[in-house]
Coordinates of C-alpha atoms and ligand atoms in Angstrom, one line a residue:
M1 CA 7.9 -0.2 -24.7
L2 CA 5.7 -2.1 -22.2
D3 CA 2.0 -1.3 -21.8
C4 CA 2.3 -2.0 -18.1
A5 CA 5.1 -2.8 -15.6
I6 CA 3.9 -4.5 -12.4
I7 CA 6.4 -4.3 -9.6
G8 CA 6.1 -7.1 -7.1
G9 CA 4.6 -10.6 -7.5
G10 CA 2.5 -11.0 -4.3
P11 CA -1.3 -11.4 -4.4
A12 CA -1.8 -7.8 -5.6
G13 CA 0.8 -8.0 -8.5
L14 CA -0.3 -11.4 -9.6
T15 CA -3.9 -10.4 -9.8
A16 CA -3.1 -7.2 -11.5
G17 CA -1.2 -9.3 -14.1
L18 CA -4.1 -11.6 -14.6
Y19 CA -6.6 -8.8 -15.1
A20 CA -4.3 -6.8 -17.3
T21 CA -3.4 -9.7 -19.7
R22 CA -6.9 -11.2 -19.7
G23 CA -8.2 -7.7 -20.3
G24 CA -6.3 -7.6 -23.6
L25 CA -3.0 -5.9 -22.8
K26 CA -0.1 -7.5 -24.7
N27 CA 3.1 -6.3 -23.2
V28 CA 2.8 -6.7 -19.5
V29 CA 5.8 -7.7 -17.3
L30 CA 5.7 -8.6 -13.7
F31 CA 9.1 -7.7 -12.0
E32 CA 9.5 -9.9 -9.0
K33 CA 12.8 -10.2 -7.4
G34 CA 12.1 -13.7 -6.0
L35 CA 9.6 -16.4 -6.8
P36 CA 6.1 -14.9 -7.2
G37 CA 3.7 -15.4 -4.2
G38 CA 4.6 -12.7 -1.8
Q39 CA 4.5 -12.7 2.0
I40 CA 1.7 -15.2 2.4
T41 CA 4.1 -17.9 1.2
Q42 CA 5.6 -17.6 4.7
S43 CA 2.4 -18.3 6.4
S44 CA 1.6 -21.7 7.9
E45 CA -2.1 -21.5 7.1
I46 CA -4.8 -19.3 5.7
E47 CA -8.4 -19.6 6.7
N48 CA -9.9 -16.3 5.7
Y49 CA -9.8 -16.6 1.9
P50 CA -13.2 -17.6 0.7
G51 CA -13.2 -20.8 -1.3
F52 CA -10.0 -22.1 0.2
F53 CA -10.8 -24.0 3.4
D54 CA -8.2 -26.8 3.6
H55 CA -6.4 -25.7 6.8
T56 CA -3.8 -28.4 6.4
K57 CA -2.4 -26.3 3.4
S58 CA 0.2 -23.7 3.9
G59 CA 0.5 -20.2 2.3
M60 CA 2.9 -21.7 -0.2
D61 CA 0.3 -24.3 -1.2
F62 CA -2.3 -21.6 -1.4
M63 CA -0.3 -19.5 -3.9
D64 CA 0.7 -22.4 -6.1
N65 CA -2.5 -22.2 -8.3
W66 CA -2.3 -18.4 -8.4
Q67 CA 1.0 -18.5 -10.3
K68 CA -0.4 -21.1 -12.8
Q69 CA -3.6 -19.1 -13.4
C70 CA -2.1 -15.6 -13.5
F71 CA 0.5 -16.5 -16.1
N72 CA -2.1 -18.2 -18.3
F73 CA -2.9 -15.1 -20.4
G74 CA 0.5 -13.9 -21.5
L75 CA 1.9 -12.2 -18.3
E76 CA 5.7 -12.3 -18.4
H77 CA 7.7 -12.8 -15.2
R78 CA 11.2 -11.3 -14.9
M79 CA 13.1 -12.2 -11.8
D80 CA 14.6 -8.8 -11.4
E81 CA 14.9 -6.4 -8.5
V82 CA 13.5 -2.9 -9.4
L83 CA 15.7 -0.2 -7.9
Q84 CA 13.7 2.9 -9.0
I85 CA 10.8 4.1 -11.1
Q86 CA 11.5 7.3 -13.0
K87 CA 9.0 9.5 -14.8
D88 CA 10.1 9.9 -18.5
G89 CA 7.8 12.3 -20.3
E90 CA 4.4 10.7 -20.4
N91 CA 6.0 7.3 -19.8
F92 CA 8.1 5.7 -17.1
S93 CA 11.6 4.2 -16.9
I94 CA 12.1 1.1 -14.7
Q95 CA 15.6 1.0 -13.3
I96 CA 16.7 -2.6 -12.7
A97 CA 19.6 -4.0 -10.7
G98 CA 22.4 -4.9 -13.2
K99 CA 20.4 -4.4 -16.4
D100 CA 19.3 -1.7 -18.8
P101 CA 16.3 0.3 -17.9
V102 CA 12.9 -0.7 -19.3
S103 CA 10.3 1.8 -20.7
T104 CA 6.7 1.5 -20.0
K105 CA 3.5 3.4 -20.5
S106 CA 2.1 2.6 -17.0
V107 CA 3.2 1.1 -13.7
I108 CA 1.4 -0.7 -10.9
V109 CA 3.5 -0.8 -7.7
C110 CA 2.7 -3.9 -5.6
T111 CA 5.9 -4.2 -3.6
G112 CA 4.0 -4.9 -0.3
S113 CA 5.4 -4.7 3.1
T114 CA 8.0 -6.5 5.3
P115 CA 7.7 -7.7 8.9
K116 CA 9.1 -5.2 11.4
R117 CA 11.6 -5.9 14.1
A118 CA 10.5 -5.0 17.6
G119 CA 13.7 -3.1 18.5
I120 CA 14.6 -5.3 21.5
V121 CA 18.1 -5.5 22.8
G122 CA 19.7 -8.6 21.3
E123 CA 17.1 -8.9 18.5
D124 CA 19.5 -8.0 15.7
K125 CA 22.4 -9.9 17.2
F126 CA 20.4 -13.2 17.4
F127 CA 18.3 -12.7 14.2
G128 CA 18.5 -16.1 12.4
R129 CA 20.0 -17.7 15.5
G130 CA 16.9 -17.9 17.6
V131 CA 15.0 -14.8 16.5
S132 CA 12.6 -15.2 13.6
T133 CA 9.7 -13.5 11.9
C134 CA 8.5 -16.6 10.1
A135 CA 7.1 -19.6 11.9
T136 CA 6.7 -21.7 8.7
C137 CA 10.3 -21.1 7.7
D138 CA 11.9 -21.7 11.1
G139 CA 9.4 -23.5 13.4
F140 CA 10.7 -26.9 12.6
F141 CA 14.1 -26.0 14.2
Y142 CA 12.3 -25.7 17.5
K143 CA 10.6 -29.1 17.5
N144 CA 9.8 -30.2 21.0
K145 CA 11.4 -27.0 22.4
E146 CA 9.9 -24.0 24.3
V147 CA 9.6 -20.8 22.3
A148 CA 8.1 -17.3 22.7
V149 CA 5.9 -15.4 20.3
L150 CA 5.7 -11.7 20.5
G151 CA 2.7 -9.8 19.3
G152 CA -1.1 -9.5 19.7
G153 CA -2.6 -9.4 16.2
D154 CA -3.9 -12.1 13.9
T155 CA -0.5 -13.1 12.5
A156 CA 1.0 -13.5 16.0
L157 CA -1.9 -15.7 17.2
E158 CA -2.0 -17.8 14.0
E159 CA 1.7 -18.4 14.2
A160 CA 1.6 -19.2 17.9
Y161 CA -1.0 -21.8 17.2
Y162 CA 1.1 -23.2 14.3
L163 CA 4.2 -23.4 16.6
S164 CA 2.2 -25.1 19.3
N165 CA 1.8 -28.1 17.1
I166 CA 5.6 -28.4 16.7
C167 CA 7.0 -27.0 20.0
S168 CA 6.6 -28.3 23.5
K169 CA 5.4 -25.0 24.8
V170 CA 4.6 -21.5 23.3
Y171 CA 4.6 -18.4 25.5
L172 CA 2.4 -15.8 23.7
I173 CA 3.6 -12.4 25.0
H174 CA 1.7 -9.2 24.4
R175 CA 2.2 -5.7 25.9
R176 CA -1.6 -4.9 26.1
D177 CA -4.3 -6.5 28.1
S178 CA -6.2 -8.0 25.2
F179 CA -5.5 -9.2 21.6
R180 CA -6.4 -7.5 18.4
A181 CA -7.3 -10.6 16.4
A182 CA -10.3 -12.4 15.1
P183 CA -12.4 -13.8 18.0
S184 CA -12.2 -17.4 16.5
T185 CA -8.4 -17.2 16.4
I186 CA -8.3 -15.9 20.0
Q187 CA -10.5 -18.7 21.2
R188 CA -8.4 -21.3 19.4
V189 CA -5.2 -20.0 21.0
Q190 CA -6.9 -19.8 24.4
N191 CA -8.0 -23.4 24.1
K192 CA -4.6 -24.8 23.2
E193 CA -3.1 -26.4 26.3
N194 CA 0.5 -25.8 25.4
I195 CA 0.1 -22.0 24.7
E196 CA 0.6 -19.8 27.8
I197 CA -0.7 -16.3 27.3
V198 CA 1.4 -13.6 29.0
L199 CA -0.4 -10.2 28.8
N200 CA 0.6 -6.7 29.9
T201 CA 4.2 -7.7 29.5
T202 CA 7.1 -6.6 27.3
V203 CA 10.3 -8.3 26.3
T204 CA 13.2 -6.1 27.3
Q205 CA 16.2 -8.3 26.2
I206 CA 17.0 -11.3 24.2
L207 CA 19.9 -13.3 25.7
G208 CA 22.0 -16.1 24.3
D209 CA 25.5 -17.4 23.6
D210 CA 27.4 -18.8 20.6
M211 CA 24.7 -21.5 20.1
G212 CA 21.9 -18.8 19.8
V213 CA 19.1 -17.6 22.0
N214 CA 18.6 -19.3 25.4
S215 CA 16.4 -16.8 27.3
I216 CA 14.5 -13.5 27.3
L217 CA 13.9 -10.9 30.0
L218 CA 10.3 -9.9 30.6
K219 CA 8.9 -6.9 32.4
D220 CA 5.3 -6.7 33.5
K221 CA 3.1 -3.6 33.9
N222 CA 4.2 -3.4 37.6
G223 CA 7.8 -3.2 36.6
S224 CA 8.7 -6.7 37.9
E225 CA 11.3 -8.5 35.8
T226 CA 11.6 -12.2 35.1
K227 CA 13.8 -14.4 33.0
L228 CA 12.2 -17.0 30.8
E229 CA 14.3 -19.8 29.3
I230 CA 13.3 -20.5 25.7
S231 CA 15.1 -21.6 22.6
G232 CA 13.6 -19.1 20.2
I233 CA 11.5 -16.1 19.8
F234 CA 9.2 -15.2 16.9
V235 CA 8.4 -11.5 16.5
F236 CA 5.1 -10.4 14.8
V237 CA 4.8 -6.7 15.5
G238 CA 3.7 -5.1 12.2
H239 CA 5.2 -4.2 8.9
N240 CA 7.4 -1.7 7.0
V241 CA 6.1 -0.4 3.7
N242 CA 8.4 -1.4 0.7
N243 CA 8.3 2.0 -1.0
S244 CA 12.0 2.4 -1.9
V245 CA 11.3 2.0 -5.7
L246 CA 9.3 5.3 -5.5
K247 CA 12.2 7.3 -3.9
T248 CA 13.6 9.9 -6.3
S249 CA 17.3 10.7 -6.6
E250 CA 16.5 13.8 -4.5
N251 CA 15.1 11.5 -1.7
N252 CA 11.6 12.6 -2.3
F253 CA 8.8 10.3 -3.4
L254 CA 7.6 10.1 -7.0
C255 CA 4.0 10.4 -5.8
D256 CA 2.2 11.4 -2.6
V257 CA 2.7 9.2 0.5
N258 CA 1.5 9.6 4.1
E259 CA 3.8 9.9 7.1
Q260 CA 4.2 6.2 7.4
G261 CA 5.4 6.0 3.7
Q262 CA 2.2 4.3 2.6
V263 CA 1.2 5.4 -1.0
I264 CA -1.9 7.6 -1.1
V265 CA -4.4 6.3 -3.7
N266 CA -8.0 6.9 -4.5
L267 CA -10.6 4.1 -4.7
K268 CA -9.4 3.3 -8.2
M269 CA -5.8 2.8 -7.0
H270 CA -4.6 6.0 -8.9
T271 CA -1.6 7.6 -7.2
S272 CA -1.1 11.4 -7.4
L273 CA 1.0 10.8 -10.6
E274 CA -0.8 10.0 -13.9
G275 CA -0.1 6.5 -15.2
L276 CA 1.2 5.3 -11.8
F277 CA -1.0 3.0 -9.7
A278 CA -0.4 1.2 -6.4
A279 CA -2.1 -1.9 -5.0
G280 CA -2.0 -4.1 -1.9
D281 CA -0.1 -3.7 1.4
I282 CA 1.8 -0.7 0.1
R283 CA -1.2 1.6 -0.1
I284 CA -2.9 3.7 2.6
D285 CA -5.5 2.1 4.8
A286 CA -4.6 -1.4 3.5
P287 CA -6.2 -4.1 5.6
K288 CA -3.1 -6.2 4.9
Q289 CA -4.9 -9.2 3.7
V290 CA -4.6 -11.4 0.7
I291 CA -8.2 -10.8 -0.4
S292 CA -7.9 -7.0 -0.3
A293 CA -4.5 -7.0 -2.0
A294 CA -5.9 -9.2 -4.8
G295 CA -8.9 -6.8 -5.1
D296 CA -6.7 -3.8 -5.3
G297 CA -4.6 -5.5 -8.1
A298 CA -7.8 -6.2 -10.1
V299 CA -9.0 -2.6 -9.7
A300 CA -5.6 -1.2 -10.7
A301 CA -5.3 -3.3 -13.8
L302 CA -8.8 -2.3 -15.0
E303 CA -7.8 1.3 -14.5
V304 CA -4.6 0.8 -16.5
I305 CA -6.6 -0.6 -19.3
S306 CA -8.9 2.5 -19.3
Y307 CA -5.9 4.8 -18.9
L308 CA -4.2 3.4 -22.0
Q309 CA -7.4 3.4 -24.0
E310 CA -7.8 7.1 -23.2
R311 CA -4.2 7.8 -24.1
S312 CA -4.2 6.2 -27.5
Ligands
FAD401 C1 3.2 -14.9 8.4 C2 2.1 -14.2 7.7 C3 0.8 -14.7 7.8 C4 -0.2 -14.0 7.1 N1 -1.5 -14.6 7.2 C5 -2.5 -14.1 6.4 C6 -3.8 -14.7 6.4 O1 -4.0 -15.7 7.1 N2 -4.8 -14.1 5.7 C7 -4.5 -13.0 4.9 O2 -5.5 -12.6 4.2 N3 -3.3 -12.4 4.9 C8 -2.3 -12.9 5.6 N4 -1.1 -12.3 5.6 C9 -0.9 -11.0 5.0 C10 -0.8 -11.1 3.4 O3 0.2 -12.1 3.2 C11 -0.5 -9.8 2.8 O4 -1.5 -8.9 3.2 C12 -0.4 -9.9 1.3 O5 0.5 -10.8 0.9 C13 -0.1 -8.6 0.7 O6 0.1 -8.7 -0.7 P1 0.9 -7.7 -1.6 O7 0.8 -8.3 -3.0 O8 0.4 -6.3 -1.4 O9 2.4 -7.7 -1.1 P2 3.4 -8.9 -0.7 O10 2.7 -10.2 -0.5 O11 4.3 -8.3 0.3 O12 4.3 -9.0 -2.1 C14 5.2 -8.0 -2.5 C15 6.2 -8.7 -3.4 O13 7.0 -7.7 -4.0 C16 8.3 -8.1 -4.1 N5 9.2 -6.9 -4.2 C17 9.3 -6.0 -3.2 N6 10.2 -5.1 -3.6 C18 10.6 -5.4 -4.9 C19 11.5 -4.8 -5.8 N7 12.1 -3.7 -5.5 N8 11.6 -5.4 -7.0 C20 11.0 -6.5 -7.3 N9 10.1 -7.2 -6.4 C21 9.9 -6.6 -5.2 C22 8.5 -9.0 -2.9 O14 9.5 -9.9 -3.2 C23 7.1 -9.6 -2.8 O15 7.1 -10.9 -3.4 C24 0.0 -12.9 6.3 C25 1.3 -12.4 6.2 C26 2.4 -13.0 6.9 C27 3.8 -12.5 6.8

């Protein structure tokens, strides 16, 4: 029987593991289906985490030390995909793909979120052949080529800037008349000579052939359509919540969620179900930042320690 199962090994899960084990819990397992690190490992840079200000380092570099530190106090990583969390009396049963279930006294769900697709005609057809949601992963394929970036938030602008150092030109396309990003990021993008900002415009279709994407159709606010020849398009339009582990066999949720499927927690990361906690991008009102995900993970682990002490 585990003291605590942590599902997901991004910033929230890793920090929860660090605090739980350093706080004295012995049987704590981090279930992470891939390598620990989470979404930020896809980022080309991170400049808003205090204490880390080497902008030449990627999100992967950034998370490297987290893994070393967070496993230093006895946290165990199992590279397993969790299918479902079930309530089993006062405990929980963790259902794992291809393995026996694991019993645990408490659970912290840190499964994060996944970049959304924009729903453009041709997006699915050309996904991986010119359509991407990860500049760090795929930017190099477009070296000295022209690409488009779709979106108007921090991630879109950061990734447009990153691509501008690899690609010959970046069209930054946003459907509104202004960006929703940090002023310093907006200014950096505006000052970059090979980024062309295209506002009040939507992408209506992604076109290509057997070789992949070769152009996109744009529609401005007056309804005028233009064709833009590019080799790739990077889509940064928000996230889906990874809450499937909380779905019951009856297709309900194990705990309360809001209409977007985000887990409802209080300030102590308690869900509506005793012994079940949630942290990071999966929770309501998450700022979707590394620092807040890590903070949530710490809070949730401290609460698990109190919960188990009260139970014993
Ligand atoms: C391109 C990009 C750039 C970003 N830039 C910044 C930035 O500059 N600054 C900043 O603060 N934030 C940035 N973010 C956001 C930041 O990465 C997230 O807010 C943060 O990673 C959320 O952490 P998390 O632990 O909640 O979830 P995640 O990082 O999403 O981690 C969840 C983990 O759970 C695992 N998982 C999911 N389901 C299961 C399952 N069923 N079984 C087992 N494991 C599972 C996943 O594999 C994943 O590793 C960026 C994100 C992206 C994508």
